[in-house]
Coordinates of C-alpha atoms in Angstrom, one line a residue:
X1 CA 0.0 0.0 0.0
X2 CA 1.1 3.4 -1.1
X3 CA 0.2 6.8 -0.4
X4 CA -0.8 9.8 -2.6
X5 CA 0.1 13.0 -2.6
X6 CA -3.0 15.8 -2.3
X7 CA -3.4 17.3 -6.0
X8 CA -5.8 18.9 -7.5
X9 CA -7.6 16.9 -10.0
X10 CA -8.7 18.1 -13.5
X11 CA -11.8 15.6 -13.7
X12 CA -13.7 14.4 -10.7
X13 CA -15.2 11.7 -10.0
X14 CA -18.1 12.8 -9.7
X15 CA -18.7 13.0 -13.6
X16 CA -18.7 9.1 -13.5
X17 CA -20.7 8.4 -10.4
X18 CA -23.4 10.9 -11.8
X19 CA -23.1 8.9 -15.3
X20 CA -23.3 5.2 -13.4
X21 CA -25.6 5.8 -10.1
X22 CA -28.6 8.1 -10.3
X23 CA -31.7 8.8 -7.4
X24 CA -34.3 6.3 -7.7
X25 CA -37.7 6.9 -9.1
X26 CA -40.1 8.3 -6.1
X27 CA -42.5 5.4 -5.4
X28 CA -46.2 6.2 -5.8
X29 CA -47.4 3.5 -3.1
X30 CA -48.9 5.0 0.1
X31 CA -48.1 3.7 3.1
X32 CA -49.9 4.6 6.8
X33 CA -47.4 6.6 8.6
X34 CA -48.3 3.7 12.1
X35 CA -47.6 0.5 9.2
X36 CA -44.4 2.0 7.5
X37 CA -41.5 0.4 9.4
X38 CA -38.9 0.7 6.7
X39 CA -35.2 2.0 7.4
X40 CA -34.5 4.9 5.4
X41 CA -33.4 4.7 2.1
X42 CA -29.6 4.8 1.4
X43 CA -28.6 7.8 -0.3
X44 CA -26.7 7.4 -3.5
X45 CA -23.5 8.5 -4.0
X46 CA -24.3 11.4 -5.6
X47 CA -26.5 12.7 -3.8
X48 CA -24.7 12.0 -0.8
X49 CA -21.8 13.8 -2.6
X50 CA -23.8 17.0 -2.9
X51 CA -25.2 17.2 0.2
X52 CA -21.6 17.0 1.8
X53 CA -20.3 19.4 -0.2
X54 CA -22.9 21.9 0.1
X55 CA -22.1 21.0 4.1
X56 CA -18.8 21.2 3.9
X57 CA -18.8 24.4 2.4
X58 CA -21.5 26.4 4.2
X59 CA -19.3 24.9 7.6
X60 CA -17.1 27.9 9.4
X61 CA -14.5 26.6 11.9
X62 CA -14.0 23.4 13.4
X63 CA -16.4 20.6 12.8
X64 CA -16.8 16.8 12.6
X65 CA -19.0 15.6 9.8
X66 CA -20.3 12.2 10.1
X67 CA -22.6 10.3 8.2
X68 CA -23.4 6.0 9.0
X69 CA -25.0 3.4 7.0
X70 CA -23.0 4.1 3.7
X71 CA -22.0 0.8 2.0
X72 CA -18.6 0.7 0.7
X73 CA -19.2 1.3 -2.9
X74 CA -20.7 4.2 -2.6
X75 CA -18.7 5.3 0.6
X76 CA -15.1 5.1 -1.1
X77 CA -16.6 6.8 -4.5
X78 CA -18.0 9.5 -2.3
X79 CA -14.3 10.2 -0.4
X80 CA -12.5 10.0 -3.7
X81 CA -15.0 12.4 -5.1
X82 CA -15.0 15.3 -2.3
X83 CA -11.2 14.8 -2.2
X84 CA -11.1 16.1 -5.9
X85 CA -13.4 18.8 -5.5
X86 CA -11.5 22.0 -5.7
X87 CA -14.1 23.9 -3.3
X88 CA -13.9 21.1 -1.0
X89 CA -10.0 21.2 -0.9
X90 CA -10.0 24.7 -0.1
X91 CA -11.9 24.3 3.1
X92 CA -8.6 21.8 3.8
X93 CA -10.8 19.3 5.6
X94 CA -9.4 15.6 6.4
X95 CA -11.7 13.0 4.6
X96 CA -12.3 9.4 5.7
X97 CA -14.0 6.5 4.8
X98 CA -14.3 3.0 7.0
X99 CA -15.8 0.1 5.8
X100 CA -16.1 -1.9 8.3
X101 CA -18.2 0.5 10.2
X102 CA -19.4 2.3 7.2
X103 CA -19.2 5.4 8.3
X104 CA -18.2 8.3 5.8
X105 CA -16.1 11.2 7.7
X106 CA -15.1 14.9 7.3
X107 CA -12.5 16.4 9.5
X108 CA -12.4 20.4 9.5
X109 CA -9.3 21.3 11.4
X110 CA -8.9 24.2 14.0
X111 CA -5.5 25.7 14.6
X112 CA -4.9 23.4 18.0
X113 CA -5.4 20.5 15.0
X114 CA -2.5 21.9 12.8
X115 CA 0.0 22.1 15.9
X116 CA 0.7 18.7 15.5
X117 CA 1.9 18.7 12.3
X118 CA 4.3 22.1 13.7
X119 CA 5.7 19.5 16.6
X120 CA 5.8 17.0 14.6
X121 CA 7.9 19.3 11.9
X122 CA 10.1 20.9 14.6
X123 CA 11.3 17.7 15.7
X124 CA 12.3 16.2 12.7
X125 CA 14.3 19.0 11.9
X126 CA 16.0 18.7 15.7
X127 CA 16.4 15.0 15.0
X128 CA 18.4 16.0 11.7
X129 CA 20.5 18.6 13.9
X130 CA 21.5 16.1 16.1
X131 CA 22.3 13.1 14.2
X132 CA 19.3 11.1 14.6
X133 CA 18.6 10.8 11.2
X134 CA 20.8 11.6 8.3
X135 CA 20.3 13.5 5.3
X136 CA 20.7 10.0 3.6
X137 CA 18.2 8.6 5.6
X138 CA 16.1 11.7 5.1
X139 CA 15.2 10.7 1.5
X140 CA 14.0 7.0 3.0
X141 CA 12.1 8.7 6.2
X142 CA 9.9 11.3 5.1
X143 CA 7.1 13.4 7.0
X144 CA 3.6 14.4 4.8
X145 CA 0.2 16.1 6.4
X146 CA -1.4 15.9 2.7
X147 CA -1.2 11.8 2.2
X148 CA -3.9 10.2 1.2
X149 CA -4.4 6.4 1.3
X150 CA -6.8 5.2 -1.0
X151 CA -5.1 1.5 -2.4
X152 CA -5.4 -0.8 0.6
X153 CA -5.0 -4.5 0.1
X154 CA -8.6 -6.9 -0.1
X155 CA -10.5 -7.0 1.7
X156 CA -9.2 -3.5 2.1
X157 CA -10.1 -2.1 -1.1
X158 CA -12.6 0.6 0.3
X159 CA -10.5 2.3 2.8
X160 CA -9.9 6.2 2.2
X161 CA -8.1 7.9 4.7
X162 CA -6.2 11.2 5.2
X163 CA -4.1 11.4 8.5
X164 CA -3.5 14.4 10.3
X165 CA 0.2 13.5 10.0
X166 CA 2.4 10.7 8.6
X167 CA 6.2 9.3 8.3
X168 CA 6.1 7.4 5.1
X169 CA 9.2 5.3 3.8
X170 CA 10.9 4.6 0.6
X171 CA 9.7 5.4 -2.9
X172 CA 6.4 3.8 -2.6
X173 CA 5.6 5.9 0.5
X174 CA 4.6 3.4 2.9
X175 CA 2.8 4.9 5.7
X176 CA 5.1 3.5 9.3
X177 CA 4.0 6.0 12.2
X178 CA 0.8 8.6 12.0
X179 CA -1.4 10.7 13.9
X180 CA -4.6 10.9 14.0
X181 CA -6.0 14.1 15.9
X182 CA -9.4 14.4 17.0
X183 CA -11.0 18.1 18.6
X184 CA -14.8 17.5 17.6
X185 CA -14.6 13.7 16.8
X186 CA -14.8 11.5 19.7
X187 CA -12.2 9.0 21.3
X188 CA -14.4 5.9 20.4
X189 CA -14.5 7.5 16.8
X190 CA -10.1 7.9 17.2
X191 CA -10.0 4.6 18.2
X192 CA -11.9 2.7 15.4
X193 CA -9.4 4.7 13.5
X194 CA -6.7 3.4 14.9
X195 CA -7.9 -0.2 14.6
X196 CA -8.8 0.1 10.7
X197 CA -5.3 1.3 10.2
X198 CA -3.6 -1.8 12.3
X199 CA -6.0 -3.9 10.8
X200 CA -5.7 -3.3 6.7
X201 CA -1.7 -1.2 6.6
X202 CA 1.0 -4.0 7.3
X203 CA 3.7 -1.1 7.3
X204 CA 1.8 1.0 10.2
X205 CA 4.1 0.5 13.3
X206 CA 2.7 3.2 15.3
X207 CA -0.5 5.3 15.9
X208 CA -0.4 8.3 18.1
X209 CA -4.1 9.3 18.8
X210 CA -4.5 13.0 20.1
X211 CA -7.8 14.4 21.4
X212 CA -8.7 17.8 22.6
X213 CA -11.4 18.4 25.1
X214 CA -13.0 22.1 25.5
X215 CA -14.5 22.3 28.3
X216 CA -16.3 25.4 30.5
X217 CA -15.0 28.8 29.9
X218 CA -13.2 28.0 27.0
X219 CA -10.7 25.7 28.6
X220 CA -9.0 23.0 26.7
X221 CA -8.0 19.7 27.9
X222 CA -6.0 17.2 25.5
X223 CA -4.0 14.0 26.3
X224 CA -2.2 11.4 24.0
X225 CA -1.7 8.1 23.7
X226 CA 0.8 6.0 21.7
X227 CA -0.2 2.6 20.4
X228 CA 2.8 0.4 19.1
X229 CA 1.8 -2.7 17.2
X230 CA 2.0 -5.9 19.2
X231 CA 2.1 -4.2 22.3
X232 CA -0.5 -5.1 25.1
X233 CA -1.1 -1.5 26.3
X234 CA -0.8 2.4 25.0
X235 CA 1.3 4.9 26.6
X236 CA -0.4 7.8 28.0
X237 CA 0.6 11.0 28.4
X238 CA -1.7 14.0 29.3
X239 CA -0.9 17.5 28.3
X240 CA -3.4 19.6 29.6
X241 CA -4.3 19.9 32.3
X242 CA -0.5 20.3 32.9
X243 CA 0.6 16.8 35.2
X244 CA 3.0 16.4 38.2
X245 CA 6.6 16.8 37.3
X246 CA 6.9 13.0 37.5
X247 CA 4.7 12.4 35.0
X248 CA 6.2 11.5 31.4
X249 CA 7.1 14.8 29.3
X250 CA 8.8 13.2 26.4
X251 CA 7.0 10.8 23.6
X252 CA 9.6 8.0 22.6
X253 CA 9.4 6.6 19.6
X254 CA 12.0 3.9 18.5
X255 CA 14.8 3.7 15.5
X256 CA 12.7 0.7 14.0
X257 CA 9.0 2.6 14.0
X258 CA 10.0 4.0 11.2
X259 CA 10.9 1.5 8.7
X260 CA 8.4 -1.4 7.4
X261 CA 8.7 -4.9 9.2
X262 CA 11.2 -6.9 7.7
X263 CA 13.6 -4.2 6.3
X264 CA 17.0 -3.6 7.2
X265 CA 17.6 -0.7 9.1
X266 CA 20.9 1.4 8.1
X267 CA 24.7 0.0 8.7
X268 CA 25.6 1.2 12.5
X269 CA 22.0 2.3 13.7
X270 CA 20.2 0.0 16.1
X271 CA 16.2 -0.9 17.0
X272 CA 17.1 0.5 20.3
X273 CA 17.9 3.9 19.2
X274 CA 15.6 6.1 21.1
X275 CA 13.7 9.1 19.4
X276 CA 12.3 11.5 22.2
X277 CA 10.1 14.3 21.6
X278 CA 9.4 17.0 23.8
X279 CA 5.9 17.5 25.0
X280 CA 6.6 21.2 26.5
X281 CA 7.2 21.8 22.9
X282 CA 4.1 20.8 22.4
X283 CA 2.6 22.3 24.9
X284 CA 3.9 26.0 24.2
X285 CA 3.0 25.5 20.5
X286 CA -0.6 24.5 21.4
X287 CA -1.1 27.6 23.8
X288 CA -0.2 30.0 20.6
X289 CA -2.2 28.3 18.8
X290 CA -4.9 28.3 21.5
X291 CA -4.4 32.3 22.0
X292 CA -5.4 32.8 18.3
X293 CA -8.6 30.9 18.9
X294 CA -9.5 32.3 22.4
X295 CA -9.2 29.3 24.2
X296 CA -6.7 28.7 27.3
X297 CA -5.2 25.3 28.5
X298 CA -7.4 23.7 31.3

């Protein structure tokens, strides 16, 4: 599996779902409101499409879009589709498309969202200052927040997912260690994330899940947790409110998270080479972030 880059696109595909699915014909039958027990029709994929775009795009500021009970050939059509819409991609929402749960999602970031991606920037850069990674290694060991992963394996097929942040290796861009950030979506929601991503990406080592809590007077609580493959239990870390001094105040991630099982890391470096990054970074990038939004750390 492989990831894409975010482009543009000079066709959508919406031209071919509108040609191959259309609405069905209104049904004429009456049925007594206290006798009709039917489930809602499923909406098709283009009208689904339209209704989430006009959603989308009437949507200011954060938001979580979620819609359930969308099978996965019209759910994956649907994610492809709103990815390549040009008003869509200018809102710069994070698309996402489970089907095991069959649930079609639409991430609109706030700035506390996008501090990850700073950390997570900030530290690769310190990790090239001091040695931990090598320019060399640099072209193997990349960082991207505009993947998208839309070619998993069967039963996989009809995964579509855009993480908040991602270390891909190799020319094929195979997705090792990601976050997934969630301010309106819920921790359940984060963690059926994280289990798709185990489940249908070999490669995937690691998955940080980050979730932000605003609570009363425009407070904001957040806390992490890291979730290594094969592991029996996450590490946690909370980062606001601000713990006891004790507590951990570094995220370690390790040599080997970075490269696919199986390959052989570089001559001289060792699984047990210990990346650490710094959660008071963290912390003093999500209070400026938090200060243009008029929140403050709970």
């Amino acid at each position: 599996m492989s990831a894409e880059q975010s482009q543009p696109s000079e066709s959508s595909f919406v031209d071919s779902v509108a040609s191959i699915i259309q609405d069905p014909p209104v049904s004429s039958d009456r049925v007594p409101r206290s006798r009709n027990t039917k489930k809602p029709p499923t909406p098709t994929a283009q009208s689904l499409f339209y209704a989430l775009k006009e959603e989308i795009i009437q949507t200011n500021g954060p938001s979580f879009i979620e819609r359930g009970g969308i099978p996965p050939e019209i759910g994956y059509l649907v994610a492809r589709s709103l990815s390549e819409d040009d008003k869509v991609e200018r809102k710069s929402v994070r698309i996402s498309y489970n089907p095991i749960n069959q649930k079609l999602s639409i991430k609109m970031p706030s700035h506390i969202d996008d501090v990850i991606v700073n950390w997570g920037s900030n530290e690769l850069v310190r990790a090239g200052v001091t040695g931990f990674f090598t320019i060399l290694e640099l072209d193997e060991v990349s960082l991207s927040s505009t993947c998208r992963f839309d070619n998993f394996p069967i039963p996989w097929q009809s995964i579509y997912k855009e993480p908040d942040l991602v270390f891909v290796y190799g020319p094929m861009n195979h997705p090792t260690v990601l976050v997934e950030v969630g301010y309106s979506q819920s921790w359940p929601s984060l963690l059926q994330d994280k289990d798709v991503w185990f489940q249908a990406a070999p490669t995937v080592n690691v998955i940080v899940l980050v979730k932000w809590d605003k609570r009363t007077n425009s407070r904001v609580a957040g806390y992490l947790e890291l979730f290594r493959r094969g592991a029996p239990n996450p590490t946690h870390i909370d980062i606001f409110p601000i713990p006891a001094p004790s507590a951990p105040q570094t995220l370690t991630f390790r040599r080997d998270d970075f490269y696919p099982p199986g390959t052989m890391l570089p001559a001289g470096r060792s699984t047990s080479d210990l990346w650490q990054w710094d959660i008071n970074n963290l912390r003093m990038r999500t209070i400026n972030a938090m200060n243009a939004e008029g929140t403050v750390p709970a």
